[in-house]
Amino acid sequence: MVDPALAAADPAALAQQMIADLQRSNPQLAMLAQMMQARAIVPEPVADDLGDEVLALAERLAEAEARIEAMKRQARRLFEAHRGASERLADLAAALGACGLCWGEDDYCPSCRGRGRPGMVRPDLELRARLLGPPRPRPSVPEQNTTH
């Protein structure tokens, strides 16, 4: 039986008493309890003055949070730049009659299934003129005499 005064005073002594009781009643279980006790992790004593360590950790945390905020700002700028570039590319694709999603390079594209290369659909001539300027006249090719 466990002595209540011993249990309150010293947990290690309590464990020893329990193992002794087990040896009398069930030696195999006592051996298992001894192995478990041997593997038990003994906590390291905690230093009384943790102030310096806490301050150092607080500084590291503040620096990490500042880096995270800087990365978030950079990610937002990159996202906006990507969105703007995607919109301009979609406009250019429409002006040239190409697929605005893949430009005809993705066989699994939900819009064109890889057939949306420039000129595949009627280009938006107004958008083309705005983006690329007025169309230039084609150079004339002299007719060749086919009779010799």
Short mmCIF file of the C-alpha atoms (twelve columns), coordinates in Angstrom:
data_MODEL
# 
_entry.id   MODEL 
# 
loop_
_atom_site.group_PDB 
_atom_site.id 
_atom_site.type_symbol 
_atom_site.label_atom_id 
_atom_site.label_alt_id 
_atom_site.label_comp_id 
_atom_site.label_asym_id 
_atom_site.label_seq_id 
_atom_site.Cartn_x 
_atom_site.Cartn_y 
_atom_site.Cartn_z 
_atom_site.pdbx_PDB_model_num 
ATOM 1   C CA . MET A 1   0.000   0.000  0.000    1 
ATOM 2   C CA . VAL A 2   1.191   3.533  -0.789   1 
ATOM 3   C CA . ASP A 3   2.010   5.795  2.132    1 
ATOM 4   C CA . PRO A 4   0.221   9.181  1.536    1 
ATOM 5   C CA . ALA A 5   2.978   11.131 3.279    1 
ATOM 6   C CA . LEU A 6   5.566   9.498  0.987    1 
ATOM 7   C CA . ALA A 7   3.502   10.279 -2.115   1 
ATOM 8   C CA . ALA A 8   3.336   13.969 -1.252   1 
ATOM 9   C CA . ALA A 9   7.003   14.227 -0.304   1 
ATOM 10  C CA . ASP A 10  8.951   12.397 -3.017   1 
ATOM 11  C CA . PRO A 11  7.564   11.075 -6.314   1 
ATOM 12  C CA . ALA A 12  10.732  9.013  -6.948   1 
ATOM 13  C CA . ALA A 13  10.339  7.254  -3.603   1 
ATOM 14  C CA . LEU A 14  6.695   6.620  -4.455   1 
ATOM 15  C CA . ALA A 15  7.735   4.986  -7.731   1 
ATOM 16  C CA . GLN A 16  10.266  2.790  -5.895   1 
ATOM 17  C CA . GLN A 17  7.641   1.706  -3.390   1 
ATOM 18  C CA . MET A 18  5.208   0.847  -6.207   1 
ATOM 19  C CA . ILE A 19  7.883   -1.252 -7.948   1 
ATOM 20  C CA . ALA A 20  8.618   -3.068 -4.674   1 
ATOM 21  C CA . ASP A 21  4.902   -3.806 -4.258   1 
ATOM 22  C CA . LEU A 22  4.764   -5.088 -7.847   1 
ATOM 23  C CA . GLN A 23  7.768   -7.371 -7.283   1 
ATOM 24  C CA . ARG A 24  5.867   -9.115 -4.547   1 
ATOM 25  C CA . SER A 25  2.609   -9.423 -6.505   1 
ATOM 26  C CA . ASN A 26  3.719   -9.637 -10.175  1 
ATOM 27  C CA . PRO A 27  7.466   -9.853 -10.868  1 
ATOM 28  C CA . GLN A 28  7.060   -9.606 -14.666  1 
ATOM 29  C CA . LEU A 29  5.057   -6.395 -14.403  1 
ATOM 30  C CA . ALA A 30  7.609   -5.048 -11.904  1 
ATOM 31  C CA . MET A 31  10.390  -5.654 -14.430  1 
ATOM 32  C CA . LEU A 32  8.390   -3.771 -17.073  1 
ATOM 33  C CA . ALA A 33  7.789   -0.885 -14.653  1 
ATOM 34  C CA . GLN A 34  11.524  -0.712 -13.907  1 
ATOM 35  C CA . MET A 35  12.342  -0.506 -17.614  1 
ATOM 36  C CA . MET A 36  9.758   2.231  -18.078  1 
ATOM 37  C CA . GLN A 37  11.141  4.152  -15.119  1 
ATOM 38  C CA . ALA A 38  14.667  3.866  -16.522  1 
ATOM 39  C CA . ARG A 39  13.479  5.384  -19.792  1 
ATOM 40  C CA . ALA A 40  11.595  8.215  -18.081  1 
ATOM 41  C CA . ILE A 41  12.853  11.645 -19.062  1 
ATOM 42  C CA . VAL A 42  14.172  13.560 -16.128  1 
ATOM 43  C CA . PRO A 43  13.351  17.246 -16.541  1 
ATOM 44  C CA . GLU A 44  16.282  19.633 -16.441  1 
ATOM 45  C CA . PRO A 45  16.230  22.185 -13.697  1 
ATOM 46  C CA . VAL A 46  14.855  25.523 -14.872  1 
ATOM 47  C CA . ALA A 47  17.087  28.515 -14.400  1 
ATOM 48  C CA . ASP A 48  15.766  31.114 -12.012  1 
ATOM 49  C CA . ASP A 49  16.675  34.061 -14.248  1 
ATOM 50  C CA . LEU A 50  15.075  33.566 -17.648  1 
ATOM 51  C CA . GLY A 51  14.724  37.290 -18.339  1 
ATOM 52  C CA . ASP A 52  17.711  37.531 -20.682  1 
ATOM 53  C CA . GLU A 53  16.664  34.470 -22.641  1 
ATOM 54  C CA . VAL A 54  13.082  35.704 -22.901  1 
ATOM 55  C CA . LEU A 55  14.282  39.108 -24.135  1 
ATOM 56  C CA . ALA A 56  16.509  37.482 -26.747  1 
ATOM 57  C CA . LEU A 57  13.621  35.313 -27.928  1 
ATOM 58  C CA . ALA A 58  11.310  38.336 -28.028  1 
ATOM 59  C CA . GLU A 59  13.843  40.187 -30.197  1 
ATOM 60  C CA . ARG A 60  14.149  37.234 -32.555  1 
ATOM 61  C CA . LEU A 61  10.366  37.001 -32.755  1 
ATOM 62  C CA . ALA A 62  10.041  40.710 -33.555  1 
ATOM 63  C CA . GLU A 63  12.715  40.398 -36.277  1 
ATOM 64  C CA . ALA A 64  10.964  37.362 -37.752  1 
ATOM 65  C CA . GLU A 65  7.609   39.168 -37.750  1 
ATOM 66  C CA . ALA A 66  9.199   42.165 -39.491  1 
ATOM 67  C CA . ARG A 67  10.662  39.864 -42.157  1 
ATOM 68  C CA . ILE A 68  7.261   38.201 -42.607  1 
ATOM 69  C CA . GLU A 69  5.573   41.601 -43.087  1 
ATOM 70  C CA . ALA A 70  8.221   42.598 -45.641  1 
ATOM 71  C CA . MET A 71  7.648   39.321 -47.503  1 
ATOM 72  C CA . LYS A 72  3.882   39.892 -47.459  1 
ATOM 73  C CA . ARG A 73  4.346   43.378 -48.961  1 
ATOM 74  C CA . GLN A 74  6.663   41.965 -51.620  1 
ATOM 75  C CA . ALA A 75  4.169   39.177 -52.385  1 
ATOM 76  C CA . ARG A 76  1.363   41.733 -52.801  1 
ATOM 77  C CA . ARG A 77  3.533   43.810 -55.181  1 
ATOM 78  C CA . LEU A 78  4.434   40.710 -57.184  1 
ATOM 79  C CA . PHE A 79  0.806   39.620 -57.320  1 
ATOM 80  C CA . GLU A 80  -0.295  43.030 -58.614  1 
ATOM 81  C CA . ALA A 81  2.500   43.060 -61.199  1 
ATOM 82  C CA . HIS A 82  1.508   39.553 -62.310  1 
ATOM 83  C CA . ARG A 83  -2.131  40.523 -62.581  1 
ATOM 84  C CA . GLY A 84  -1.264  43.601 -64.652  1 
ATOM 85  C CA . ALA A 85  1.014   41.607 -66.965  1 
ATOM 86  C CA . SER A 86  -1.655  38.911 -67.371  1 
ATOM 87  C CA . GLU A 87  -4.257  41.516 -68.305  1 
ATOM 88  C CA . ARG A 88  -1.918  43.113 -70.865  1 
ATOM 89  C CA . LEU A 89  -1.116  39.701 -72.363  1 
ATOM 90  C CA . ALA A 90  -4.823  38.863 -72.581  1 
ATOM 91  C CA . ASP A 91  -5.440  42.168 -74.383  1 
ATOM 92  C CA . LEU A 92  -2.567  41.484 -76.774  1 
ATOM 93  C CA . ALA A 93  -3.912  37.965 -77.406  1 
ATOM 94  C CA . ALA A 94  -7.329  39.414 -78.259  1 
ATOM 95  C CA . ALA A 95  -5.707  41.981 -80.546  1 
ATOM 96  C CA . LEU A 96  -3.869  39.215 -82.401  1 
ATOM 97  C CA . GLY A 97  -6.712  36.682 -82.400  1 
ATOM 98  C CA . ALA A 98  -5.021  34.263 -79.978  1 
ATOM 99  C CA . CYS A 99  -6.183  32.460 -76.867  1 
ATOM 100 C CA . GLY A 100 -5.766  34.736 -73.864  1 
ATOM 101 C CA . LEU A 101 -5.032  31.830 -71.546  1 
ATOM 102 C CA . CYS A 102 -2.328  29.843 -73.312  1 
ATOM 103 C CA . TRP A 103 -1.657  31.407 -76.736  1 
ATOM 104 C CA . GLY A 104 -2.241  27.978 -78.260  1 
ATOM 105 C CA . GLU A 105 0.523   26.257 -76.305  1 
ATOM 106 C CA . ASP A 106 -1.565  24.083 -73.960  1 
ATOM 107 C CA . ASP A 107 -3.354  21.087 -75.440  1 
ATOM 108 C CA . TYR A 108 -5.461  20.897 -72.248  1 
ATOM 109 C CA . CYS A 109 -6.469  24.586 -72.213  1 
ATOM 110 C CA . PRO A 110 -10.164 24.847 -71.266  1 
ATOM 111 C CA . SER A 111 -10.597 27.730 -73.703  1 
ATOM 112 C CA . CYS A 112 -8.932  26.597 -76.944  1 
ATOM 113 C CA . ARG A 113 -7.555  23.074 -76.369  1 
ATOM 114 C CA . GLY A 114 -4.226  24.155 -77.817  1 
ATOM 115 C CA . ARG A 115 -5.587  25.648 -81.037  1 
ATOM 116 C CA . GLY A 116 -5.542  29.319 -80.016  1 
ATOM 117 C CA . ARG A 117 -2.396  30.533 -81.742  1 
ATOM 118 C CA . PRO A 118 -2.428  34.115 -83.093  1 
ATOM 119 C CA . GLY A 119 -4.757  34.407 -86.062  1 
ATOM 120 C CA . MET A 120 -6.945  31.467 -85.102  1 
ATOM 121 C CA . VAL A 121 -9.903  33.735 -84.349  1 
ATOM 122 C CA . ARG A 122 -10.840 37.109 -85.751  1 
ATOM 123 C CA . PRO A 123 -8.582  39.688 -84.065  1 
ATOM 124 C CA . ASP A 124 -10.032 42.695 -82.284  1 
ATOM 125 C CA . LEU A 125 -8.977  45.323 -84.835  1 
ATOM 126 C CA . GLU A 126 -9.792  48.290 -82.623  1 
ATOM 127 C CA . LEU A 127 -7.737  46.879 -79.758  1 
ATOM 128 C CA . ARG A 128 -4.986  45.952 -82.190  1 
ATOM 129 C CA . ALA A 129 -4.821  49.500 -83.516  1 
ATOM 130 C CA . ARG A 130 -4.737  50.885 -79.979  1 
ATOM 131 C CA . LEU A 131 -1.974  48.512 -78.850  1 
ATOM 132 C CA . LEU A 132 0.101   48.175 -82.017  1 
ATOM 133 C CA . GLY A 133 -0.754  51.294 -83.991  1 
ATOM 134 C CA . PRO A 134 -2.450  51.524 -87.371  1 
ATOM 135 C CA . PRO A 135 -1.813  48.676 -89.777  1 
ATOM 136 C CA . ARG A 136 0.970   49.246 -92.254  1 
ATOM 137 C CA . PRO A 137 0.271   48.732 -95.909  1 
ATOM 138 C CA . ARG A 138 1.732   45.537 -97.282  1 
ATOM 139 C CA . PRO A 139 4.603   46.007 -99.670  1 
ATOM 140 C CA . SER A 140 3.577   45.392 -103.202 1 
ATOM 141 C CA . VAL A 141 5.145   42.426 -104.896 1 
ATOM 142 C CA . PRO A 142 5.873   42.930 -108.595 1 
ATOM 143 C CA . GLU A 143 4.022   40.524 -110.787 1 
ATOM 144 C CA . GLN A 144 6.178   37.953 -112.391 1 
ATOM 145 C CA . ASN A 145 5.709   37.076 -115.979 1 
ATOM 146 C CA . THR A 146 4.806   33.427 -116.120 1 
ATOM 147 C CA . THR A 147 5.214   33.202 -119.892 1 
ATOM 148 C CA . HIS A 148 8.691   32.890 -121.281 1 
# 
